[in-house]
Amino acid sequence: QVQLQESGPGLVLPSQTPSLTCTVSGFSITTDGFYWSWVRQAPGKGLEWIGYISGSGNTHFTPSLKSRATISRDTSKNQFTLQLNSVTPEDTGVYYCFNLEWGQGTQVTVSS
């Protein structure tokens, strides 16, 4: 059974570059044909897909975040990581990782 667990910094200052990590158990993130996504939900808004990293290591992002988002992976730890550059309060929300199953989410609050 695949399980995903997010971890992140919680409170972030504006203009910083937080890293959020998703640790996967029960399924290898290098498996071909699978796509490991980051999704977020701002307060009072719907889900927004951020991007994915594929089993082969290719990445793809939603156009509005493409210039600020990076997804990388550590295959030895079966983890993938989202970095979001130059955050603003509009980046506040709950961030989820997803593939087959959802993680429980991690809150990111951007505030000075």
Coordinates of C-alpha atoms in Angstrom, one line a residue:
Q1 CA 0.0 0.0 0.0
V2 CA 1.5 3.3 -1.0
Q3 CA 1.7 6.0 1.6
L4 CA 2.8 9.6 1.2
Q5 CA 4.0 12.0 4.0
E6 CA 4.7 15.6 3.5
S7 CA 7.1 17.7 5.6
G8 CA 7.8 21.4 5.4
P9 CA 8.9 24.5 7.2
G10 CA 5.5 25.7 8.4
L11 CA 6.1 29.5 8.7
V12 CA 8.1 31.2 6.0
L13 CA 9.1 34.8 5.5
P14 CA 8.2 36.5 2.2
S15 CA 10.9 36.2 -0.6
Q16 CA 12.3 33.0 0.9
T17 CA 12.5 29.6 -0.9
P18 CA 10.9 26.9 1.2
S19 CA 11.5 23.2 0.5
L20 CA 8.7 20.7 1.0
T21 CA 9.5 17.0 1.0
C22 CA 7.2 14.1 0.3
T23 CA 8.4 10.7 1.6
V24 CA 6.9 7.8 -0.2
S25 CA 6.6 4.3 1.2
G26 CA 5.2 1.1 -0.4
F27 CA 6.0 2.2 -4.0
S28 CA 9.1 3.2 -5.8
I29 CA 9.1 6.8 -7.2
T30 CA 11.3 5.6 -10.1
T31 CA 8.6 3.3 -11.5
D32 CA 8.0 4.2 -15.1
G33 CA 4.6 5.6 -16.0
F34 CA 3.9 7.2 -12.7
Y35 CA 3.8 10.9 -11.9
W36 CA 4.4 12.3 -8.5
S37 CA 2.6 15.6 -8.0
W38 CA 2.4 18.5 -5.7
V39 CA -1.0 20.2 -5.2
R40 CA -1.9 23.1 -3.0
Q41 CA -5.0 24.7 -1.5
A42 CA -5.1 28.3 -0.5
P43 CA -7.5 29.4 2.3
G44 CA -11.1 29.4 0.9
K45 CA -10.0 28.3 -2.6
G46 CA -9.9 25.1 -4.6
L47 CA -7.1 22.7 -5.3
E48 CA -4.3 24.0 -7.5
W49 CA -2.0 21.5 -9.2
I50 CA 1.6 22.7 -9.1
G51 CA 3.6 20.2 -11.0
Y52 CA 5.0 16.6 -11.1
I53 CA 8.1 14.6 -11.4
S54 CA 7.8 11.4 -13.4
G55 CA 9.3 8.0 -12.6
S56 CA 12.0 8.8 -15.2
G57 CA 12.8 12.1 -13.5
N58 CA 11.1 14.5 -16.0
T59 CA 9.2 17.5 -14.5
H60 CA 6.3 19.5 -15.7
F61 CA 4.6 22.5 -14.0
T62 CA 1.5 24.6 -14.3
P63 CA 2.3 27.7 -16.4
S64 CA 1.6 30.2 -13.6
L65 CA 4.2 28.6 -11.3
K66 CA 6.7 27.3 -13.9
S67 CA 9.2 30.2 -13.3
R68 CA 9.2 29.7 -9.5
A69 CA 8.8 26.0 -8.9
T70 CA 11.4 23.2 -8.9
I71 CA 10.7 19.5 -8.2
S72 CA 13.7 17.2 -7.5
R73 CA 14.0 13.8 -6.0
D74 CA 16.3 11.6 -3.8
T75 CA 15.8 8.1 -5.1
S76 CA 17.9 6.6 -2.2
K77 CA 15.3 7.9 0.2
N78 CA 12.3 7.5 -2.1
Q79 CA 11.5 11.2 -1.6
F80 CA 10.6 14.1 -3.9
T81 CA 10.9 17.8 -3.0
L82 CA 9.2 21.0 -4.1
Q83 CA 11.0 24.3 -3.9
L84 CA 9.1 27.5 -4.5
N85 CA 11.1 30.6 -5.1
S86 CA 10.3 34.1 -3.9
V87 CA 7.2 33.2 -2.0
T88 CA 4.5 35.8 -1.1
P89 CA 1.5 35.6 1.2
E90 CA -0.5 34.4 -1.8
D91 CA 1.5 31.1 -1.6
T92 CA 0.0 30.4 1.8
G93 CA -1.9 27.2 1.9
V94 CA -1.9 23.5 2.5
Y95 CA 0.5 21.6 0.3
Y96 CA -0.2 18.0 -0.7
C97 CA 1.8 15.4 -2.5
F98 CA -0.2 12.9 -4.6
N99 CA 0.1 9.8 -6.6
L100 CA -2.4 6.9 -6.2
E101 CA -2.9 8.3 -2.7
W102 CA -2.9 11.7 -1.0
G103 CA -0.6 12.7 1.8
Q104 CA -2.2 14.4 4.8
G105 CA -0.9 17.8 3.7
T106 CA 1.5 20.3 5.3
Q107 CA 0.6 23.9 6.1
V108 CA 2.8 26.6 4.7
T109 CA 2.2 30.2 5.9
V110 CA 4.0 33.1 4.3
S111 CA 4.1 36.0 6.6
S112 CA 6.5 38.6 8.0

